[in-house]
RNA sequence: GGGCGGGUGCCCGAGUGGACAAUGGGAUCUGACUGUAAAUCAGACGGCUUUCGCCUACGGUGGUUCGAAUCCGCCCCCGCCCA
């Protein structure tokens, strides 16, 4: 028999950040969640909570960590968490986040991605308290008759009302039949797992609700659903996603994460602070107020944000190092993790830049020089034909733009 | 089964015989400015050489033409509509 913190306390933690885009839904879900928590306290039986992730990429990015953080909170309160990997759903492609159909993938590819994916998830989740599941285990077992049975709970109109489907329909773009089944499959996950609560992004509301509907049809009490705002990507507008190329992967090097966060647009601060940090709402509100009042430099705020995020995934030490490197770079100093390149004799600047991977072609290197973006030992280079002398035992520093450095070591 | 439309540079998307390495937007990069690497403004953005020039590129292939991303044949792929 497990004991839980007081229901009010649990509610305040669990409802933080929840966003349905609809007050009525919020009120209902809040009521249902409270009832479930009370029941759990009375019976000593923890709630079963889950969130599904499609293994479409081998790496998790900050966007994935939003629901993971919420699962973690449930774990800390003593509830049971299922980390569900959409090995089956992932092969179909979720239409939720796209206005066009997503690429399908094979089960093998999905399983391969799932491996690294899960490992990374444990940077947020408590490994000991997490049950990992794969939905191909039950979805792959359904017969055609079973599928028809599930489908009979929905109408085509319900699907066509969905924003992303109606837009595509209006534009005359294709809507594949199998995309409709995505919601059914995800809904069936809830039935198969017999869950109490499901977490997801606001874009998942339709799919989560499908789960409720199917559970009702099967005679089980429908799950509570909690949805959270979408994290924007580095472009500041679009949803963070690896395929859009605007993501910050949690596996990326501390220095990379740090500089990516530092160069986010100022207006994304709230979104990131509320969704991916461990900070309290009070702290976030205070920071925003300070920025508003002009007492806190937005860049300083972003530096703290960057430190916090690096610290979550790589620890305090890595965060300190990344912050120090960023500061040095900003002041025009070479960072500690600058790559080195050894030269054996004198070498043409263009060749050196290409060899060291700073540029991909002579044209690109020339262009940078023409634009005044290349410095050698602090001096702006003006002649693209310049040669780098071989100075035995003495390092030289090549800088391209504000962020790229190369330490030239003479062999 | 029938009718129609489409495949262009990292992405989106103009361009229907020469003025096209190819308009525009996004992304990216550089510079200026700024208490930020944000915002804003300016520039760059296939490759080789940088002076002229040359090479590669608009699904594939074969043609027509002095000359094609643009016209024609065949092939591959994709979408919409009607049945």
Coordinates of N, CA and C (backbone and C1' of nucleotides) in Angstrom, one line a residue, chain B residues 9-83:
Chain B
rG9 P 15.6 21.1 -56.4 O5' 16.8 21.9 -55.9 C5' 18.1 21.3 -55.8 C4' 19.1 22.5 -55.7 C3' 19.1 23.1 -54.3 O3' 20.2 22.8 -53.5 C1' 19.0 24.7 -56.1
rC10 P 20.7 21.5 -53.0 O5' 20.0 21.6 -51.6 C5' 20.3 20.6 -50.6 C4' 19.5 20.9 -49.4 C3' 18.0 21.3 -49.6 O3' 17.2 20.1 -49.8 C1' 19.0 22.8 -48.1
rC11 P 15.9 20.2 -50.8 O5' 14.9 21.0 -49.9 C5' 14.3 20.4 -48.7 C4' 13.3 21.3 -48.1 C3' 12.3 21.9 -49.1 O3' 11.2 21.0 -49.2 C1' 13.2 23.6 -47.9
rC12 P 10.3 21.0 -50.6 O5' 9.6 22.4 -50.5 C5' 8.5 22.6 -49.6 C4' 8.0 24.0 -49.6 C3' 7.5 24.5 -51.0 O3' 6.1 24.1 -51.2 C1' 8.9 26.1 -50.1
rG13 P 5.6 23.9 -52.7 O5' 5.9 25.3 -53.4 C5' 5.2 26.5 -53.2 C4' 5.9 27.7 -53.9 C3' 5.9 27.6 -55.4 O3' 4.7 28.2 -55.9 C1' 8.1 28.0 -54.6
rA14 P 4.4 28.1 -57.5 O5' 5.4 29.2 -58.1 C5' 5.4 29.5 -59.4 C4' 6.1 30.8 -59.6 C3' 6.5 31.1 -61.0 O3' 5.5 31.7 -61.8 C1' 8.4 31.5 -59.6
rG15 P 4.9 30.9 -63.0 O5' 6.1 30.9 -64.0 C5' 6.6 32.2 -64.4 C4' 8.0 32.1 -64.9 C3' 8.3 31.1 -66.0 O3' 8.0 31.8 -67.3 C1' 9.9 30.7 -64.3
rU16 P 6.9 31.2 -68.3 O5' 7.5 31.5 -69.7 C5' 8.6 30.8 -70.2 C4' 8.2 29.6 -71.0 C3' 7.1 29.9 -72.1 O3' 7.8 29.9 -73.3 C1' 6.8 27.8 -70.8
rG17 P 7.8 30.9 -74.4 O5' 9.3 30.6 -74.6 C5' 9.7 29.4 -75.0 C4' 11.2 29.3 -75.0 C3' 11.9 30.5 -75.4 O3' 12.3 31.2 -74.2 C1' 12.9 28.6 -76.4
rG18 P 13.3 32.5 -74.2 O5' 14.5 31.8 -73.6 C5' 15.5 32.6 -73.0 C4' 16.8 32.4 -73.7 C3' 17.9 33.4 -73.5 O3' 18.8 32.8 -72.6 C1' 17.8 32.8 -75.8
rA19 P 19.2 33.5 -71.3 O5' 19.5 35.0 -71.8 C5' 20.6 35.7 -71.4 C4' 20.2 37.1 -70.9 C3' 19.2 37.1 -69.7 O3' 19.8 36.8 -68.5 C1' 18.5 38.7 -71.3
rC20 P 18.9 36.5 -67.3 O5' 19.3 35.1 -66.8 C5' 20.6 34.7 -66.6 C4' 20.6 33.1 -66.5 C3' 20.5 32.5 -67.9 O3' 21.7 31.8 -68.3 C1' 18.9 31.7 -66.4
rA21 P 23.0 31.8 -67.5 O5' 22.6 31.5 -65.9 C5' 23.5 31.0 -65.1 C4' 23.0 31.0 -63.7 C3' 24.1 31.6 -62.8 O3' 23.7 32.9 -62.2 C1' 23.3 29.5 -62.0
rA22 P 22.4 33.7 -62.4 O5' 21.1 32.8 -62.5 C5' 20.2 32.7 -61.5 C4' 18.8 32.4 -62.1 C3' 17.8 32.0 -61.0 O3' 17.1 33.2 -60.5 C1' 17.8 30.4 -62.8
rU23 P 17.3 33.6 -59.0 O5' 16.2 34.7 -58.9 C5' 16.2 35.9 -59.6 C4' 14.8 36.6 -59.5 C3' 14.3 36.8 -58.1 O3' 15.0 37.9 -57.4 C1' 12.6 36.0 -59.4
rG24 P 15.3 37.8 -55.9 O5' 13.9 37.4 -55.2 C5' 12.8 38.4 -55.2 C4' 11.6 37.8 -54.5 C3' 11.9 37.2 -53.1 O3' 11.9 38.2 -52.1 C1' 10.7 35.6 -54.4
rG25 P 12.9 38.0 -50.8 O5' 12.1 36.9 -50.0 C5' 10.8 37.2 -49.5 C4' 10.2 36.0 -48.8 C3' 11.0 35.3 -47.8 O3' 11.0 36.0 -46.5 C1' 10.2 33.7 -49.3
rG26 P 12.2 35.9 -45.6 O5' 12.3 34.4 -45.1 C5' 11.1 33.8 -44.4 C4' 11.4 32.3 -44.2 C3' 12.7 32.0 -43.6 O3' 12.7 32.1 -42.2 C1' 12.3 30.5 -45.4
rA27 P 14.0 32.5 -41.4 O5' 14.9 31.1 -41.6 C5' 14.5 29.9 -41.0 C4' 15.5 28.8 -41.4 C3' 17.0 29.2 -41.2 O3' 17.3 28.9 -39.8 C1' 16.7 28.4 -43.4
rU28 P 18.4 29.8 -39.1 O5' 19.7 29.6 -40.0 C5' 20.3 28.3 -40.0 C4' 21.4 28.3 -41.0 C3' 22.5 29.4 -40.8 O3' 23.4 29.0 -39.8 C1' 21.9 29.3 -43.1
rC29 P 24.1 30.2 -38.9 O5' 25.1 30.9 -39.9 C5' 26.2 30.1 -40.4 C4' 26.9 30.9 -41.4 C3' 27.4 32.3 -41.0 O3' 28.6 32.3 -40.2 C1' 26.4 32.4 -43.1
rU30 P 28.8 33.4 -39.2 O5' 29.2 34.7 -40.1 C5' 30.4 34.7 -40.9 C4' 30.5 35.9 -41.7 C3' 30.3 37.2 -40.8 O3' 31.5 37.6 -40.2 C1' 29.0 37.3 -42.8
rG31 P 31.3 38.5 -38.9 O5' 30.9 39.9 -39.5 C5' 31.8 40.7 -40.3 C4' 31.1 41.9 -40.9 C3' 30.5 42.8 -39.8 O3' 31.5 43.7 -39.4 C1' 28.9 42.4 -41.5
rA32 P 31.3 44.4 -37.9 O5' 30.1 45.4 -38.2 C5' 30.4 46.6 -39.0 C4' 29.1 47.4 -39.1 C3' 28.5 47.8 -37.7 O3' 29.1 49.0 -37.2 C1' 26.8 46.9 -39.1
rC33 P 29.3 49.2 -35.7 O5' 27.8 49.3 -35.2 C5' 27.0 50.4 -35.6 C4' 25.6 50.2 -35.2 C3' 25.4 49.9 -33.7 O3' 25.3 51.1 -32.9 C1' 24.2 48.4 -35.0
rU34 P 25.8 51.0 -31.4 O5' 24.8 50.0 -30.7 C5' 23.5 50.5 -30.4 C4' 22.7 49.3 -29.8 C3' 23.4 48.7 -28.5 O3' 23.0 49.5 -27.3 C1' 22.8 47.0 -29.9
rG35 P 24.2 49.8 -26.3 O5' 24.5 48.4 -25.6 C5' 25.6 48.1 -24.8 C4' 25.4 47.0 -23.9 C3' 24.8 45.7 -24.7 O3' 25.8 45.0 -25.2 C1' 23.6 46.2 -22.7
rU36 P 25.8 44.5 -26.7 O5' 25.5 43.0 -26.5 C5' 24.4 42.5 -25.9 C4' 24.2 41.1 -26.3 C3' 24.0 40.8 -27.8 O3' 25.2 40.4 -28.4 C1' 22.2 39.9 -26.5
rA37 P 25.3 40.6 -30.0 O5' 24.4 39.5 -30.6 C5' 24.5 39.1 -31.9 C4' 24.3 37.6 -32.0 C3' 23.0 37.2 -31.3 O3' 22.2 36.4 -32.2 C1' 24.8 35.9 -30.6
rA38 P 21.3 36.9 -33.3 O5' 20.0 37.2 -32.5 C5' 19.4 36.2 -31.8 C4' 18.1 36.7 -31.2 C3' 17.3 37.6 -32.1 O3' 16.5 36.9 -32.9 C1' 17.6 38.6 -29.9
rA39 P 16.1 37.5 -34.4 O5' 15.6 38.9 -34.0 C5' 14.2 39.2 -33.6 C4' 14.0 40.6 -33.5 C3' 14.3 41.4 -34.8 O3' 13.1 41.4 -35.6 C1' 15.3 42.5 -33.0
rU40 P 13.3 41.4 -37.2 O5' 14.1 42.8 -37.5 C5' 13.3 44.0 -37.3 C4' 14.3 45.2 -37.5 C3' 15.0 45.1 -38.8 O3' 14.2 45.7 -39.9 C1' 16.5 45.7 -37.1
rC41 P 14.4 45.1 -41.4 O5' 15.8 45.8 -41.8 C5' 15.8 47.2 -42.0 C4' 17.3 47.6 -42.2 C3' 18.0 46.9 -43.3 O3' 17.7 47.4 -44.6 C1' 19.4 46.9 -41.4
rA42 P 17.7 46.5 -45.9 O5' 19.3 46.2 -46.1 C5' 20.1 47.3 -46.5 C4' 21.6 46.9 -46.6 C3' 21.9 45.7 -47.4 O3' 22.0 46.0 -48.8 C1' 22.9 45.5 -45.3
rG43 P 21.6 44.8 -49.8 O5' 22.8 43.8 -49.7 C5' 24.1 44.2 -50.2 C4' 25.1 43.2 -49.7 C3' 24.9 41.8 -50.3 O3' 25.4 41.7 -51.6 C1' 25.4 41.7 -48.0
rA44 P 24.9 40.5 -52.5 O5' 25.5 39.2 -51.9 C5' 27.0 39.0 -51.9 C4' 27.3 37.8 -51.1 C3' 26.7 36.5 -51.7 O3' 27.5 36.0 -52.7 C1' 26.4 36.6 -49.3
rC45 P 26.8 35.2 -53.9 O5' 26.1 33.9 -53.2 C5' 27.0 32.9 -52.7 C4' 26.2 31.9 -51.9 C3' 25.0 31.3 -52.6 O3' 25.5 30.2 -53.4 C1' 24.3 32.0 -50.5
rG46 P 25.0 29.9 -54.9 O5' 25.6 28.5 -55.2 C5' 25.5 27.5 -54.2 C4' 26.1 26.2 -54.8 C3' 27.5 26.3 -55.1 O3' 28.3 26.1 -53.9 C1' 26.4 25.3 -56.9
rG47 P 29.7 26.8 -53.7 O5' 30.6 26.0 -54.8 C5' 31.0 24.7 -54.5 C4' 31.7 24.1 -55.7 C3' 33.0 24.9 -56.1 O3' 34.1 24.5 -55.3 C1' 31.8 24.5 -58.0
rC48 P 35.3 25.5 -55.1 O5' 36.0 25.5 -56.5 C5' 36.6 24.3 -57.0 C4' 37.3 24.6 -58.3 C3' 38.1 25.9 -58.4 O3' 39.4 25.6 -57.9 C1' 36.7 25.8 -60.3
rU49 P 40.3 26.8 -57.4 O5' 40.3 27.8 -58.6 C5' 41.5 28.2 -59.3 C4' 41.2 29.2 -60.3 C3' 41.3 30.7 -59.8 O3' 42.6 31.2 -59.8 C1' 39.3 30.4 -61.2
rU50 P 42.9 32.5 -58.9 O5' 42.4 33.6 -59.8 C5' 42.1 35.0 -59.3 C4' 40.8 35.4 -59.9 C3' 40.3 36.7 -59.3 O3' 40.8 37.8 -60.0 C1' 38.5 35.1 -59.4
rU51 P 40.1 39.3 -60.0 O5' 38.8 39.4 -60.9 C5' 38.4 40.6 -61.5 C4' 38.6 40.5 -63.0 C3' 37.8 39.4 -63.8 O3' 36.5 39.9 -64.1 C1' 40.0 39.3 -64.5
rC52 P 35.3 38.9 -64.4 O5' 35.5 38.5 -65.9 C5' 35.2 39.4 -67.0 C4' 35.9 38.9 -68.2 C3' 35.4 37.6 -68.7 O3' 34.2 37.7 -69.5 C1' 37.8 37.6 -68.7
rG53 P 33.1 36.6 -69.5 O5' 33.9 35.2 -69.5 C5' 34.6 34.8 -70.7 C4' 35.4 33.6 -70.3 C3' 34.6 32.3 -70.1 O3' 34.3 31.6 -71.3 C1' 36.2 32.6 -68.4
rC54 P 32.9 30.7 -71.3 O5' 33.4 29.4 -70.5 C5' 34.5 28.6 -71.0 C4' 34.9 27.6 -70.0 C3' 33.8 26.6 -69.6 O3' 33.6 25.5 -70.5 C1' 34.9 27.4 -67.7
rC55 P 32.2 24.8 -70.6 O5' 32.1 24.0 -69.3 C5' 33.0 22.9 -69.1 C4' 32.8 22.3 -67.7 C3' 31.4 21.9 -67.4 O3' 31.2 20.5 -67.8 C1' 32.2 23.2 -65.6
rU56 P 29.7 20.0 -68.2 O5' 29.0 20.0 -66.8 C5' 29.2 18.9 -65.8 C4' 28.5 19.2 -64.5 C3' 27.0 19.3 -64.6 O3' 26.3 18.1 -64.7 C1' 27.9 21.0 -63.3
rA57 P 24.8 18.1 -65.4 O5' 24.0 19.0 -64.4 C5' 23.5 18.4 -63.2 C4' 22.6 19.4 -62.5 C3' 21.4 19.9 -63.2 O3' 20.3 18.9 -63.1 C1' 22.5 21.7 -62.3
rC58 P 19.3 18.7 -64.3 O5' 18.0 19.6 -63.9 C5' 17.4 19.2 -62.6 C4' 16.2 20.2 -62.5 C3' 15.2 20.1 -63.6 O3' 14.0 19.5 -63.0 C1' 15.8 22.3 -63.2
rG59 P 13.1 18.5 -63.7 O5' 13.6 17.1 -63.3 C5' 14.1 16.8 -61.9 C4' 14.2 15.3 -61.7 C3' 14.8 14.6 -62.9 O3' 16.2 14.5 -62.7 C1' 12.8 13.6 -62.3
rG60 P 17.1 14.5 -64.1 O5' 16.8 13.0 -64.6 C5' 17.4 11.9 -64.0 C4' 17.1 10.7 -64.8 C3' 17.6 10.7 -66.2 O3' 19.0 10.4 -66.4 C1' 15.4 9.9 -66.2
rU61 P 19.8 11.1 -67.5 O5' 19.2 10.4 -68.8 C5' 19.4 9.0 -69.0 C4' 18.6 8.6 -70.2 C3' 18.9 9.3 -71.5 O3' 20.0 8.8 -72.2 C1' 16.5 9.2 -71.2
rG62 P 20.8 9.8 -73.2 O5' 19.9 9.9 -74.4 C5' 19.6 8.7 -75.2 C4' 18.6 9.0 -76.2 C3' 18.8 10.2 -77.1 O3' 19.7 10.0 -78.2 C1' 16.5 10.2 -76.4
rG63 P 20.1 11.2 -79.1 O5' 18.8 11.6 -79.9 C5' 18.7 12.9 -80.5 C4' 17.3 13.1 -80.9 C3' 17.0 14.4 -81.5 O3' 17.3 14.3 -82.9 C1' 15.4 14.0 -79.8
rU64 P 18.0 15.6 -83.6 O5' 16.9 16.7 -83.6 C5' 15.7 16.5 -84.3 C4' 14.8 17.7 -84.1 C3' 15.5 19.0 -84.3 O3' 15.6 19.4 -85.7 C1' 14.2 19.1 -82.4
rU65 P 17.0 19.9 -86.2 O5' 17.1 21.3 -85.4 C5' 16.2 22.4 -85.7 C4' 16.5 23.5 -84.7 C3' 17.9 24.0 -84.7 O3' 18.2 24.8 -85.7 C1' 17.1 23.8 -82.5
rC66 P 19.6 24.6 -86.5 O5' 20.6 25.2 -85.4 C5' 22.0 25.0 -85.6 C4' 22.8 25.8 -84.6 C3' 22.3 25.7 -83.2 O3' 22.9 24.6 -82.5 C1' 22.5 28.0 -83.7
rG67 P 22.0 23.6 -81.6 O5' 21.6 24.6 -80.4 C5' 22.6 25.0 -79.5 C4' 22.1 26.0 -78.6 C3' 20.9 25.6 -77.7 O3' 21.3 24.9 -76.6 C1' 20.5 27.7 -78.6
rA68 P 20.3 23.8 -75.9 O5' 19.0 24.6 -75.5 C5' 19.1 25.6 -74.4 C4' 18.0 25.4 -73.4 C3' 18.1 23.9 -72.9 O3' 18.9 24.0 -71.7 C1' 15.9 24.3 -73.8
rA69 P 18.6 24.1 -70.2 O5' 17.2 23.6 -69.7 C5' 17.1 22.6 -68.8 C4' 15.8 22.6 -68.0 C3' 14.6 22.9 -68.9 O3' 14.1 21.6 -69.4 C1' 14.5 24.3 -67.1
rU70 P 13.2 21.5 -70.7 O5' 11.8 22.1 -70.1 C5' 10.7 22.3 -70.9 C4' 10.3 23.8 -70.9 C3' 9.7 24.4 -72.1 O3' 8.3 24.5 -72.0 C1' 11.2 25.9 -71.0
rC71 P 7.4 23.2 -72.5 O5' 7.8 23.1 -74.0 C5' 7.0 23.7 -75.0 C4' 7.3 23.1 -76.3 C3' 7.2 21.5 -76.3 O3' 5.9 21.1 -76.5 C1' 9.2 22.2 -77.4
rC72 P 5.4 19.7 -75.8 O5' 6.1 18.7 -76.9 C5' 5.6 18.5 -78.2 C4' 6.3 17.5 -78.9 C3' 6.4 16.1 -78.2 O3' 5.2 15.4 -78.4 C1' 8.6 16.7 -78.9
rG73 P 4.8 14.3 -77.3 O5' 5.8 13.1 -77.5 C5' 5.8 12.4 -78.8 C4' 6.8 11.3 -78.7 C3' 6.7 10.4 -77.5 O3' 5.7 9.4 -77.6 C1' 9.0 11.0 -77.9
rC74 P 4.9 9.0 -76.2 O5' 6.0 8.0 -75.5 C5' 6.4 6.8 -76.1 C4' 7.6 6.3 -75.4 C3' 7.5 6.1 -73.9 O3' 6.9 4.9 -73.6 C1' 9.5 7.2 -74.4
rC75 P 6.0 4.8 -72.2 O5' 7.1 4.8 -71.1 C5' 8.0 3.7 -71.1 C4' 9.1 4.0 -70.0 C3' 8.5 4.3 -68.6 O3' 8.2 3.1 -67.9 C1' 10.2 5.9 -69.1
rC76 P 7.1 3.2 -66.8 O5' 7.8 3.9 -65.6 C5' 9.0 3.3 -65.0 C4' 9.6 4.2 -63.9 C3' 8.6 4.8 -62.9 O3' 8.3 3.8 -61.9 C1' 9.9 6.5 -63.7
rC77 P 6.8 3.8 -61.2 O5' 6.9 5.2 -60.3 C5' 7.8 5.3 -59.3 C4' 7.8 6.7 -58.7 C3' 6.4 7.2 -58.3 O3' 6.0 6.7 -57.0 C1' 7.5 8.9 -59.6
rC78 P 4.4 6.6 -56.7 O5' 3.9 8.1 -56.6 C5' 4.5 8.9 -55.6 C4' 4.0 10.3 -55.7 C3' 2.5 10.5 -55.8 O3' 1.8 10.3 -54.5 C1' 3.5 11.9 -57.4
rG79 P 0.3 9.8 -54.4 O5' -0.5 11.2 -54.8 C5' -0.4 12.3 -53.9 C4' -1.0 13.5 -54.5 C3' -2.5 13.4 -54.9 O3' -3.3 13.5 -53.8 C1' -1.3 14.4 -56.7
rC80 P -4.8 12.8 -53.7 O5' -5.7 13.8 -54.6 C5' -5.9 15.1 -54.2 C4' -6.6 15.9 -55.2 C3' -7.9 15.2 -55.7 O3' -9.0 15.5 -54.9 C1' -6.6 15.8 -57.6
rC81 P -10.1 14.4 -54.6 O5' -11.0 14.6 -56.0 C5' -11.5 15.9 -56.3 C4' -12.1 15.9 -57.7 C3' -13.0 14.8 -58.0 O3' -14.3 15.1 -57.5 C1' -11.4 14.9 -59.7
rC82 P -15.3 13.9 -57.1 O5' -15.7 13.2 -58.4 C5' -16.4 13.9 -59.4 C4' -16.5 13.0 -60.6 C3' -17.0 11.6 -60.4 O3' -18.5 11.6 -60.2 C1' -15.2 11.5 -61.8
rA83 P -19.1 10.3 -59.4 O5' -18.7 9.2 -60.5 C5' -19.6 8.2 -60.9 C4' -18.9 7.1 -61.7 C3' -18.8 5.8 -61.0 O3' -20.1 5.1 -61.1 C1' -16.7 6.3 -61.9

